[in-house]
Coordinates of C-alpha atoms in Angstrom, one line a residue:
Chain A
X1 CA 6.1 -19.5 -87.9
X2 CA 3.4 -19.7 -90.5
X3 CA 0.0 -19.6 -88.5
X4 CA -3.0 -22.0 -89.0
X5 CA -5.2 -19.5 -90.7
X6 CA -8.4 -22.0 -91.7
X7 CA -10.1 -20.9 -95.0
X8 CA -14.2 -21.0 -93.9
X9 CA -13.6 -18.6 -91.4
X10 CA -14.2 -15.0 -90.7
X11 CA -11.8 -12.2 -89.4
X12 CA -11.0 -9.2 -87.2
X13 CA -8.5 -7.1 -87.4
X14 CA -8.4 -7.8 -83.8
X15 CA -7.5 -11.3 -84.2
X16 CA -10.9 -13.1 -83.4
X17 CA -12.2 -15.5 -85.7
X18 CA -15.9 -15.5 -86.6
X19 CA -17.8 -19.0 -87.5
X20 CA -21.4 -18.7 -89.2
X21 CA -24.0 -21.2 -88.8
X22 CA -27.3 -20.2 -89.7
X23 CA -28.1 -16.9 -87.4
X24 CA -25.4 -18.0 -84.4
X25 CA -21.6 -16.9 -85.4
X26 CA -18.9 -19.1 -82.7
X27 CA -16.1 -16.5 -81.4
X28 CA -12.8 -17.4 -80.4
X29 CA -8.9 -15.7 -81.1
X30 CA -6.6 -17.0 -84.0
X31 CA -3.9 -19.1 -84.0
X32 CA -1.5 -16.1 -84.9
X33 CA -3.1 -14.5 -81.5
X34 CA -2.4 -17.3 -79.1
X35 CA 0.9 -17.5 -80.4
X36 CA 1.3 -13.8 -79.2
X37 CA -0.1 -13.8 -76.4
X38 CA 1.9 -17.3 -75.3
X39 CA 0.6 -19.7 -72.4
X40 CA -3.2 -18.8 -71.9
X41 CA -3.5 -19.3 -68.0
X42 CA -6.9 -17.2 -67.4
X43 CA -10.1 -16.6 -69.6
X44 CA -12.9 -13.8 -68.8
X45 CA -16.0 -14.7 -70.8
X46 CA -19.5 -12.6 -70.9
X47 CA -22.5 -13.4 -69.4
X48 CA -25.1 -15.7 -71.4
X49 CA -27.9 -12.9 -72.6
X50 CA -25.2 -10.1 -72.8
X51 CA -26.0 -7.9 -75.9
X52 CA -22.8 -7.8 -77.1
X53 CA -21.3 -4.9 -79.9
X54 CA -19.3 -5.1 -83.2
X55 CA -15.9 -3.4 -81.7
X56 CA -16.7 -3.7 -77.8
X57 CA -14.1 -5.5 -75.0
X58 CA -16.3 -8.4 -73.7
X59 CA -13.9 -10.9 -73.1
X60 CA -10.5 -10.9 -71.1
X61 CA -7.7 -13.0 -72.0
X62 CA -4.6 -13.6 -69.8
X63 CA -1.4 -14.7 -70.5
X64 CA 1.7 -15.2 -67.2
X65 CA 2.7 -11.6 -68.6
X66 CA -0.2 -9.5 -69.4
X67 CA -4.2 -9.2 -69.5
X68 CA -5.7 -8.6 -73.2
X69 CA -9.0 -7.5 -74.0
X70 CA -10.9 -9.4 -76.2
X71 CA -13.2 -7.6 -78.6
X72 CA -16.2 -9.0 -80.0
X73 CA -16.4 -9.2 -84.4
X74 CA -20.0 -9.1 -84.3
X75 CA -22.8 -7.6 -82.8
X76 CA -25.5 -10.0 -80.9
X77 CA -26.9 -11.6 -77.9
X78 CA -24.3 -14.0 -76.0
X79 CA -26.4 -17.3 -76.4
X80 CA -24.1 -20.0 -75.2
X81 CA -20.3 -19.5 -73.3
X82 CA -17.5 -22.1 -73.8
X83 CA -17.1 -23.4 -69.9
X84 CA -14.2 -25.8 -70.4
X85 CA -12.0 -23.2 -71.5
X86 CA -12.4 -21.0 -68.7
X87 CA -11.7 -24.7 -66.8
X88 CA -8.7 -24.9 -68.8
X89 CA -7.7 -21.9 -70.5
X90 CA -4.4 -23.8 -72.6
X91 CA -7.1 -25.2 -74.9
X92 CA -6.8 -21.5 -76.3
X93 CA -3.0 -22.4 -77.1
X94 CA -3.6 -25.8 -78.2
X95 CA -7.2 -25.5 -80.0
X96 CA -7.5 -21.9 -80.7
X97 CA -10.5 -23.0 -83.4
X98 CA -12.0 -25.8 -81.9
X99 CA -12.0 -26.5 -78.1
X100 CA -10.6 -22.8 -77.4
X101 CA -13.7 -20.9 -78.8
X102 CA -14.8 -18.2 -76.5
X103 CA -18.6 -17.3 -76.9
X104 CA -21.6 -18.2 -79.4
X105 CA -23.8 -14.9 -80.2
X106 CA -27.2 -14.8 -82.4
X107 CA -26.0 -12.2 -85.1
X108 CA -28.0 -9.0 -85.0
X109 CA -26.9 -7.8 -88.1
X110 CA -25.8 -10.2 -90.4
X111 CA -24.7 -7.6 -92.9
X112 CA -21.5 -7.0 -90.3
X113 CA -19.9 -9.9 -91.5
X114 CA -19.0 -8.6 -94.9
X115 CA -16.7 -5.7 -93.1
X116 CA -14.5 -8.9 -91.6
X117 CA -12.0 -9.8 -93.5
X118 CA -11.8 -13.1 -95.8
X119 CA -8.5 -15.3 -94.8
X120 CA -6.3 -13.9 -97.4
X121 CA -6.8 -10.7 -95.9
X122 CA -6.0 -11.8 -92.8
X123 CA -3.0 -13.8 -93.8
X124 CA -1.7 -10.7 -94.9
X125 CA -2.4 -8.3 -92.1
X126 CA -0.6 -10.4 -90.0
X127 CA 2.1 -11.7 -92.6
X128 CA 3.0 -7.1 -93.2
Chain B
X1 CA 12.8 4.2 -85.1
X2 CA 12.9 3.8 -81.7
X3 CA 14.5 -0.1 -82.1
X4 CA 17.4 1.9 -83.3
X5 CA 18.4 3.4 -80.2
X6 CA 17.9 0.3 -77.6
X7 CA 20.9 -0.8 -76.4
X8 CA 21.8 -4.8 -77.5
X9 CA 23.9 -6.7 -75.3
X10 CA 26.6 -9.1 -77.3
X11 CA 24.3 -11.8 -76.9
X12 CA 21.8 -10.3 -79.1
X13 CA 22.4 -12.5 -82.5
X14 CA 22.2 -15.5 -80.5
X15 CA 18.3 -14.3 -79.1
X16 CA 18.1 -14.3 -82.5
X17 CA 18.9 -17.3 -83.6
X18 CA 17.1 -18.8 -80.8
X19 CA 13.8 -17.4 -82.0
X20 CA 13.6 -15.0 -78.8
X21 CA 10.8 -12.2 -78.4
X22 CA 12.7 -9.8 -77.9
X23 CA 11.3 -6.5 -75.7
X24 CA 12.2 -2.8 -74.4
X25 CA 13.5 -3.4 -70.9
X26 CA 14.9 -0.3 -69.3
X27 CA 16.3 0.6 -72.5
X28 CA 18.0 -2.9 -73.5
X29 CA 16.5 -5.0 -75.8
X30 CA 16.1 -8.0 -74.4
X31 CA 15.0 -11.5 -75.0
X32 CA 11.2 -11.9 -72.8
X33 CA 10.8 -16.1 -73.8
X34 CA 12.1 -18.6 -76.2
X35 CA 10.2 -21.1 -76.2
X36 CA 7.5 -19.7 -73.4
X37 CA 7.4 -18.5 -70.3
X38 CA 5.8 -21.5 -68.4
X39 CA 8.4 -23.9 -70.0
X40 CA 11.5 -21.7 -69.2
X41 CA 10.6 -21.6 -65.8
X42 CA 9.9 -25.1 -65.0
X43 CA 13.5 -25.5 -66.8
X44 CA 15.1 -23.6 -64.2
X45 CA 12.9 -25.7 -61.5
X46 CA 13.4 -28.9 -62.4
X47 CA 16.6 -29.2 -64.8
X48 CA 18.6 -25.6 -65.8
X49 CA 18.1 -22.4 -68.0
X50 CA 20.6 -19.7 -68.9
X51 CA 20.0 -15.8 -69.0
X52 CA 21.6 -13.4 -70.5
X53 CA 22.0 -10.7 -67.9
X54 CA 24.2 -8.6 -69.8
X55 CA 22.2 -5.5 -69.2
X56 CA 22.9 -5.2 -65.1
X57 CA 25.8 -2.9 -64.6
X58 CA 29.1 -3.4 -62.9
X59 CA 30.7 -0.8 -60.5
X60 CA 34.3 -1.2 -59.5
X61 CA 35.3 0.9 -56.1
X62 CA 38.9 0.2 -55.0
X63 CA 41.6 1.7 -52.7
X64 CA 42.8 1.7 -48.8
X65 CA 39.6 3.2 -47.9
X66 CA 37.5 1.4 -50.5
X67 CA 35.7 -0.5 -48.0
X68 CA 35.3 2.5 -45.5
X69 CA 33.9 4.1 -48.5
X70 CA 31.2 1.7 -49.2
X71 CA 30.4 0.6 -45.6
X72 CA 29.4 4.8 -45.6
X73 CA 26.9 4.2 -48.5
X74 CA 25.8 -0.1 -48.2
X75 CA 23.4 -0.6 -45.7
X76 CA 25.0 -4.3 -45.5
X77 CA 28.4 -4.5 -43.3
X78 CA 30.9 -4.7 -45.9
X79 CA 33.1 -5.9 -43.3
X80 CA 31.9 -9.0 -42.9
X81 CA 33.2 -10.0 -46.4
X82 CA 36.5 -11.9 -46.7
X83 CA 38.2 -12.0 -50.1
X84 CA 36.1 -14.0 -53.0
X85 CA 32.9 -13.4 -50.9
X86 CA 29.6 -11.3 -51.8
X87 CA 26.9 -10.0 -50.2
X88 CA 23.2 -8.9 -51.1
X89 CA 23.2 -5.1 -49.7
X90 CA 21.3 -1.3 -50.7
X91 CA 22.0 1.7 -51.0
X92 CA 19.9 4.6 -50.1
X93 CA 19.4 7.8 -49.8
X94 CA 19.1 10.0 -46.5
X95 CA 15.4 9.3 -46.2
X96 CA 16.6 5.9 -46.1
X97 CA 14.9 5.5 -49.2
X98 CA 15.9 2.6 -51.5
X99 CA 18.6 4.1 -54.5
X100 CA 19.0 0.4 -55.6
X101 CA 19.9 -3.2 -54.4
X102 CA 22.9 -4.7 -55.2
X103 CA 25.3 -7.1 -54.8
X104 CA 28.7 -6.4 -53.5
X105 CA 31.5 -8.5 -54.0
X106 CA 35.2 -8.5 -52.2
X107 CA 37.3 -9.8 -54.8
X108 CA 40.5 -9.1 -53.3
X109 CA 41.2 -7.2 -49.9
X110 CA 41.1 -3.2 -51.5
X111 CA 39.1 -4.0 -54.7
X112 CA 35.1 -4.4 -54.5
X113 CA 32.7 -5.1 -57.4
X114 CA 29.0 -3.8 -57.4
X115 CA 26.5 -5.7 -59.7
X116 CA 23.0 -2.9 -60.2
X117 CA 20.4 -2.5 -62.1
X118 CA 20.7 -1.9 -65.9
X119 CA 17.8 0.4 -65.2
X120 CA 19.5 2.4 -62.6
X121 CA 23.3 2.5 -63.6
X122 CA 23.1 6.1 -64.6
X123 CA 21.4 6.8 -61.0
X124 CA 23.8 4.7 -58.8
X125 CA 27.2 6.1 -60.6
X126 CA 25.3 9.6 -59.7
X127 CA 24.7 8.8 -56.4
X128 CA 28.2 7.0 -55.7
X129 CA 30.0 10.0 -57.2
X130 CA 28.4 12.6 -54.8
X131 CA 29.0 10.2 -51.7
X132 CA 32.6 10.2 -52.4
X133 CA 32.8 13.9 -53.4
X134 CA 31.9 13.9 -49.6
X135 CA 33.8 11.4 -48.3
X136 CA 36.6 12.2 -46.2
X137 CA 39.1 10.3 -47.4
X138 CA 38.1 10.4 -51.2
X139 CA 41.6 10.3 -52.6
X140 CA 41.7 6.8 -51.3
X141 CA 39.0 5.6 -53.6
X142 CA 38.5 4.4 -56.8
X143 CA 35.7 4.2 -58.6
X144 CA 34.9 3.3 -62.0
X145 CA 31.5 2.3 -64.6
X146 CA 32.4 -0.8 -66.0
X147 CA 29.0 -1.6 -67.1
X148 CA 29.9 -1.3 -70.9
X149 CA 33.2 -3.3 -70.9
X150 CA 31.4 -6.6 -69.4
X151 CA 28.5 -8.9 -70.2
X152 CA 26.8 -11.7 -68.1
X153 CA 25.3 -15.1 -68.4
X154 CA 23.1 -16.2 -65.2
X155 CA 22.7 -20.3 -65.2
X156 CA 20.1 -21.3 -62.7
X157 CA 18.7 -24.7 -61.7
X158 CA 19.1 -28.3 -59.8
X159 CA 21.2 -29.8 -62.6
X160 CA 23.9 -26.9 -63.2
X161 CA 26.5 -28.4 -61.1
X162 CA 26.4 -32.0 -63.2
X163 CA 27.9 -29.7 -66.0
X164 CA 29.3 -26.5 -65.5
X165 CA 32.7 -28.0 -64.4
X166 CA 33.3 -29.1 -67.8
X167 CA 33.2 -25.6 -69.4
X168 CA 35.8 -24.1 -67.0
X169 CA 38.7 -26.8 -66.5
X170 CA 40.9 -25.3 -64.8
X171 CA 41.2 -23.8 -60.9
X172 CA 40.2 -20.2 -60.1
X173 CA 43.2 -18.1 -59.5
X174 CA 41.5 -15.0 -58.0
X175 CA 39.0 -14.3 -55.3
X176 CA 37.7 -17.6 -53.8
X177 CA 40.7 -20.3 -54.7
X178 CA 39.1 -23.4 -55.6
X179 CA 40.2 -26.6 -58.1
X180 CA 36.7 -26.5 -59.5
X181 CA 33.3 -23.8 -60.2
X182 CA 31.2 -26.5 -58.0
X183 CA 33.4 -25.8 -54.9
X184 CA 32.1 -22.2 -54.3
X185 CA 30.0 -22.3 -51.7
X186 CA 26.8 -19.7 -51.5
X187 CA 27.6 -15.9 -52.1
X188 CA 31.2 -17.0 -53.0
X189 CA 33.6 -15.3 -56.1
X190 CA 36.2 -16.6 -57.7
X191 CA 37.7 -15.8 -61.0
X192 CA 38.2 -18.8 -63.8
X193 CA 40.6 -18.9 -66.4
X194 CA 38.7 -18.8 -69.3
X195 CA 40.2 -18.9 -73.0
X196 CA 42.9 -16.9 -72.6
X197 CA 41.4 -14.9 -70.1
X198 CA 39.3 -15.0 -67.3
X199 CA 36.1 -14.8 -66.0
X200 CA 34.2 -14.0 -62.7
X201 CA 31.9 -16.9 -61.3
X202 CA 29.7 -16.6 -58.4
X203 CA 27.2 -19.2 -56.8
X204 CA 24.5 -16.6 -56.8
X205 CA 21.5 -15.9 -58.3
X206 CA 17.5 -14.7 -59.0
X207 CA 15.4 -17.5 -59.0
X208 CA 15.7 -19.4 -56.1
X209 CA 17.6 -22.3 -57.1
X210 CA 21.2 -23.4 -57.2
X211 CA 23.4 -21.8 -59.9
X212 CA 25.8 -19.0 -60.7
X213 CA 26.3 -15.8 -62.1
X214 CA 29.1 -15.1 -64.6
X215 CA 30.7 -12.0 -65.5
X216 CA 33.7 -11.2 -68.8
X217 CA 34.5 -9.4 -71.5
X218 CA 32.2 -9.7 -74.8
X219 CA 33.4 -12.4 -77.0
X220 CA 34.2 -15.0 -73.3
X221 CA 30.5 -14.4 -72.6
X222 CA 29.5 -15.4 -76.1
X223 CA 31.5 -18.1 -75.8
X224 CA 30.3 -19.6 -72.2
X225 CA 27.0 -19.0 -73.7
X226 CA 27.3 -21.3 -76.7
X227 CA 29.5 -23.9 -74.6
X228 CA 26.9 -24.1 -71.3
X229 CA 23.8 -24.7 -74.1
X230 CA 26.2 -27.1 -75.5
X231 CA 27.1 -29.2 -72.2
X232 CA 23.7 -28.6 -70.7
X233 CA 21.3 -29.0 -73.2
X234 CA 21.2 -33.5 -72.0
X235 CA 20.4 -31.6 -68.6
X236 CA 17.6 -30.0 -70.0
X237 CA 19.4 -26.7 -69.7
X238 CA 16.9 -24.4 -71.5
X239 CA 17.6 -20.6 -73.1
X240 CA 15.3 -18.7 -70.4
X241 CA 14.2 -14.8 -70.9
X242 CA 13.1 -12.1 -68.5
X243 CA 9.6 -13.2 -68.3
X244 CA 10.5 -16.4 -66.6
X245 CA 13.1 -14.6 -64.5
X246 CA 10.2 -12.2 -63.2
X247 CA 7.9 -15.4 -62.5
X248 CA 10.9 -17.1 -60.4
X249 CA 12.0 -14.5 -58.5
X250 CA 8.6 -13.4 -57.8
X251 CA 7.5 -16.8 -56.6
X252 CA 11.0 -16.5 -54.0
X253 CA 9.4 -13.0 -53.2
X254 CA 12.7 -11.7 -54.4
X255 CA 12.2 -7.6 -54.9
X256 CA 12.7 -6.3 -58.3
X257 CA 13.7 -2.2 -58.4
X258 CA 10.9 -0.4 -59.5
X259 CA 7.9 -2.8 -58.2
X260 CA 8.8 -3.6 -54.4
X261 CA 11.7 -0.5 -54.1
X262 CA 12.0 2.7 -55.1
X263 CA 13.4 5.9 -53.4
X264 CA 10.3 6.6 -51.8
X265 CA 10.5 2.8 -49.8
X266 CA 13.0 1.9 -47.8
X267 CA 14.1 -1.5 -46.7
X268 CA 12.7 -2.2 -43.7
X269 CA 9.1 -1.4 -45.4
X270 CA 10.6 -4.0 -48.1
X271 CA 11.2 -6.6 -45.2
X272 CA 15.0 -6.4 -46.2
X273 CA 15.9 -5.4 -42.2
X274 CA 18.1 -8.6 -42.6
X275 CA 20.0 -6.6 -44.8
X276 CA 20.5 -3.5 -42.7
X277 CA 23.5 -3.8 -40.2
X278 CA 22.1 -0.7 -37.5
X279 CA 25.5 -1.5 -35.8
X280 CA 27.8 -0.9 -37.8
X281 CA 28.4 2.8 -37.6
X282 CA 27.1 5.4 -39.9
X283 CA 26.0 5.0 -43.1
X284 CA 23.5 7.4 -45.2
X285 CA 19.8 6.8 -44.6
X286 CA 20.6 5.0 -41.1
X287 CA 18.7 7.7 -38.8
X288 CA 15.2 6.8 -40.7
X289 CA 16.1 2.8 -41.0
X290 CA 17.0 2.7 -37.1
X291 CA 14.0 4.7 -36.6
X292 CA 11.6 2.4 -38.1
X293 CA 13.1 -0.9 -36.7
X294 CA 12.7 0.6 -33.5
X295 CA 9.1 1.7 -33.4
X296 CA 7.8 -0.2 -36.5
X297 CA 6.4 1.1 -40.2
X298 CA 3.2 2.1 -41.1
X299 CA 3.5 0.0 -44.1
X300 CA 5.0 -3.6 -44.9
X301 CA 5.9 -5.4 -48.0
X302 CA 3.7 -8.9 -48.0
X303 CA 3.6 -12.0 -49.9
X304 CA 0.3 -13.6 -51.0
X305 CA -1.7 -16.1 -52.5
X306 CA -4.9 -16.3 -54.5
X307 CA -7.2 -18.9 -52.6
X308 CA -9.7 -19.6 -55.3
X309 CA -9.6 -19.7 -59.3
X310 CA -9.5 -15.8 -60.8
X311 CA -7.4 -14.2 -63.1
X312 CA -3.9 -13.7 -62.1
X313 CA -3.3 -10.4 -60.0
X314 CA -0.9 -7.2 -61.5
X315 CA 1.0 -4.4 -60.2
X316 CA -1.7 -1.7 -59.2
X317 CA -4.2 -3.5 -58.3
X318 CA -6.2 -2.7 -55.1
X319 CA -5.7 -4.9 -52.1
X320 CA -9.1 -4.5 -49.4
X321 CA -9.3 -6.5 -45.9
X322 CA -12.9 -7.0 -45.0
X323 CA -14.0 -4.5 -47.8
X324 CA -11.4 -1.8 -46.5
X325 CA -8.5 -0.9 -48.9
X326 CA -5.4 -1.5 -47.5
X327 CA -2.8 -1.5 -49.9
X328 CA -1.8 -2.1 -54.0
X329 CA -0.2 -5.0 -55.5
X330 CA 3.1 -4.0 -56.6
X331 CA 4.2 -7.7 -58.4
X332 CA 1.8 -10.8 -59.5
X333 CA 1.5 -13.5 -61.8
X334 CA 0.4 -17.0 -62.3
X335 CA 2.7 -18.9 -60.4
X336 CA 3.9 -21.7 -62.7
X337 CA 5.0 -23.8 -59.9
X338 CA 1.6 -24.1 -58.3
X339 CA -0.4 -23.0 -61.3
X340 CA -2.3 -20.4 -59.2
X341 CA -2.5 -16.2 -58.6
X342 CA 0.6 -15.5 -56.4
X343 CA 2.2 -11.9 -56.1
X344 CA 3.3 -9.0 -53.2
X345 CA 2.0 -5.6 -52.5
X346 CA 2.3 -3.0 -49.8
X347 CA -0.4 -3.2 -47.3
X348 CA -0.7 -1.1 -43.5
X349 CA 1.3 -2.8 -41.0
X350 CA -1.4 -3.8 -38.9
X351 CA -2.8 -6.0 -41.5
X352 CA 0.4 -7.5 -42.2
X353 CA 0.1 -10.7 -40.9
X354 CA 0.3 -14.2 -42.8
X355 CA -2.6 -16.0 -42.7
X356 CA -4.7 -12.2 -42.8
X357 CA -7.6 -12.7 -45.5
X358 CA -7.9 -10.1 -48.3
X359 CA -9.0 -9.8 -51.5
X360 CA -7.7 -8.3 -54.3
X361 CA -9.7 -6.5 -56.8
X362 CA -9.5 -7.6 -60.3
X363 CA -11.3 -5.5 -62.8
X364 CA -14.1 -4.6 -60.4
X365 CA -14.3 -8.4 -58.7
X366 CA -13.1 -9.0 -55.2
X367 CA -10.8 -12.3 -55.7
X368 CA -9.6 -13.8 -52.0
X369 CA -6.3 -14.1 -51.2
X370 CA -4.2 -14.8 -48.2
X371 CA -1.0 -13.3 -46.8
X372 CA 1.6 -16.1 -46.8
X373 CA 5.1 -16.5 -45.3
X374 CA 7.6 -15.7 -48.0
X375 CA 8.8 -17.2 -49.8
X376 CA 5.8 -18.2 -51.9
X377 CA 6.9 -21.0 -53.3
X378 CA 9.2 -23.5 -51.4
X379 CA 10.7 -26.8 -53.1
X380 CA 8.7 -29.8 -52.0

């Protein structure tokens, strides 16, 4: 059960995934989370314009069982929200880094990045 | 640390080898999915899945006034069971709160078996034994925990009956007499030579579909396991865990002790008064159930839908009609049959009703929902 852990990508500890283009970083969970957290059936997504925190719940992510918070690697303002998968939230299972992303923010501090972790780090977080 | 002091049931190796998630539940650790819980449950649905329900407990209670006994304790009329037969009954306490729902099974004229709750074993054999230090005729009775001596397999679904014959050959030669396992009818027992031994087969079950329940020692349960997956698995028998059990029986609106009962609620409240025989004598809690059948509750058990898209609803969650709160959801998922919000909760009884609007509030947003006949889901 090796998890897809894609190599120009930034981590939490919380299992998001950070990607950096230019000043806008895309959010969305790993592959190692969706496996977890089984059949996605419901996502929560913040407003467009949200000024968002490194650390703070802005997403909610819903599996038949239970209701996870997602928390946001990065601090920013929400700039664009991924509509079709709160349509159809089993492209979190089936894409967790492409179609399944959750939210784009403008970075307010690009500096935060270098606390996430690299994906060796992560591989081993979640491989302890 | 903890891990070390759940209880496993035999089948535990074979969760393993599965690939189960295994979880804490009530003290058991327990497979929750194999492959998921969406795919389990439309297993059961369309084709078959087995469960390991080795954690529920078995009573025995036996002797000339066995049935006396129980009929003073089972809301349910014991009465009405010939041998080989079961029943769905409760048992409660003088409140007529609910101690826990069971089934009850006559397997021969004096000898009954009672399949509980894992989670309340320890409370029923509590509960039983002071009943029968009151009992009258006590030296007539019997009872004993077999929890720990048996295990159980649950197979469930449309398909079951093209291949459980083949695992169990021969006639039953206790309970129910019957040349094959498909012959039981609903709610009967019969016991299956089985290796050697034997085991107990009923056509019951949690999920709303055909199927059976079957109860043995250890190493036969094991061994139905292996051989069912075996036979089955060109059925599309599946290995299902507790998580799809939860969704199927709450989409049938099937209580689950410790969400829709507790000792606090009784039956009628639970809209088991089906359950409840008033007329047959006395039985502890009847005062309070007769009571409320008579002049109503002030609360009701209800079955609802979500009407529009919105996260699925959970246990606790305020119920509100017309902006009032009425009530908490006490189950609630997303139905995988019709892929919305389904779930029950305790509401007044005036606002009871199927077809009442309410909403139900989800994280500070008030989601509709409708009160629907149960069950929630029927087959189409």
């Amino acid at each position: 059960m090796s998890a897809n852990i894609p190599a120009d990508l930034k981590y939490a500890k919380s299992h998001e995934w950070v990607r950096v283009e230019g000043d806008i970083a895309t959010v969305g969970i790993t592959d190692h989370a969706q496996h977890e957290l089984t059949d996605v059936v419901f996502v929560e997504l913040p407003a467009t314009g949200r000024q968002v925190k490194a650390g703070e719940a802005c997403a909610v992510v819903e599996s038949v069982k239970t209701a996870s918070d997602i928390y946001s690697p990065v601090s920013g303002e929400v700039v664009e929200v991924n509509r079709a998968v709160v349509e159809n939230p089993a492209l979190v299972n089936t894409e967790p880094y492409q179609g399944g992303w959750f939210y784009k923010v403008r970075l307010a501090d690009s500096n935060e990045l270098s606390r996430l972790l690299g994906p060796e780090q992560y591989a081993a977080q979640i491989g302890g | 640390m903890l891990e070390c002091m759940l209880k496993r049931t035999p089948l535990f190796e074979a969760h393993r080898k599965l690939g189960a998630r295994l979880i804490d539940f009530g003290g058991w650790e327990m497979p929750v999915q194999y492959t998921g819980i969406v795919d389990e449950h439309l297993a059961v649905r369309n084709a078959a899945g087995i469960f390991d329900i080795s954690h529920m407990g078995e009573i025995t209670v036996s002797g000339p006034a066995a049935a006396e006994f129980l009929n003073g304790v089972l809301t349910n009329d014991i009465r009405k069971l010939a041998d080989g037969e079961g029943q769905y009954t409760l048992m409660c306490n003088e409140r007529g709160g609910v101690i826990d729902d069971l089934y009850a099974y006559r397997l021969s004229g004096e000898v009954f078996l009672l399949i509980v709750n894992a989670s309340r074993v320890a409370a029923d054999v509590a509960w039983l034994q002071d009943s029968l230090g009151r009992f009258a005729r006590a030296s007539d009775v019997s009872m004993t925990d077999a929890s720990h001596n048996y295990a159980a397999v649950a197979v469930q679904g449309p398909r079951v009956r093209e291949f459980i014959d083949k695992c169990f050959p021969e006639a039953s030669t206790s309970g129910t007499r019957v040349a094959r396992v498909t012959d039981l009818k609903k709610n009967q027992i019969g016991g299956f030579p089985y290796q050697g031994g034997s085991v107990l087969i009923s056509r019951t079950g949690y999920t709303g579909e055909d199927g059976f329940e079957i109860v043995g020692r250890d190493d036969a349960i094991c061994s139905v396991w292996e051989q069912l997956l075996a036979e089955g698995a060109s059925f599309g028998l599946k290995p299902c865990g507790l998580g799809a059990r939860d969704t199927l029986r709450t989409e049938m609106s099937y209580p689950l002790y410790g969400h829709e009962l507790d000792e606090n609620t009784t039956p009628i409240e639970a809209g088991l008064g089906f359950f409840v025989s008033l007329d047959k004598g006395e039985f502890t809690g009847r005062a309070v159930l007769a009571t409320q059948k008579a002049s109503g509750v002030t609360r009701r058990c209800i079955a609802f839908k979500m009407t529009g898209k919105s996260a699925p609803p959970r246990p606790h969650y305020p119920i509100r009609v017309k902006g009032e709160r009425v009530g908490e959801v006490v189950s609630g998922t997303q139905s995988p049959s019709l892929n919305i919000g389904i779930g029950l909760g305790y509401v007044s009884a005036e606002c009871a009703k199927a077809g009442t609007a309410m909403e139900i509030e989800i994280r500070g947003t008030a989601c509709p929902a409708v009160i629907v006949q149960k069950p929630i889901y029927r087959k189409g």
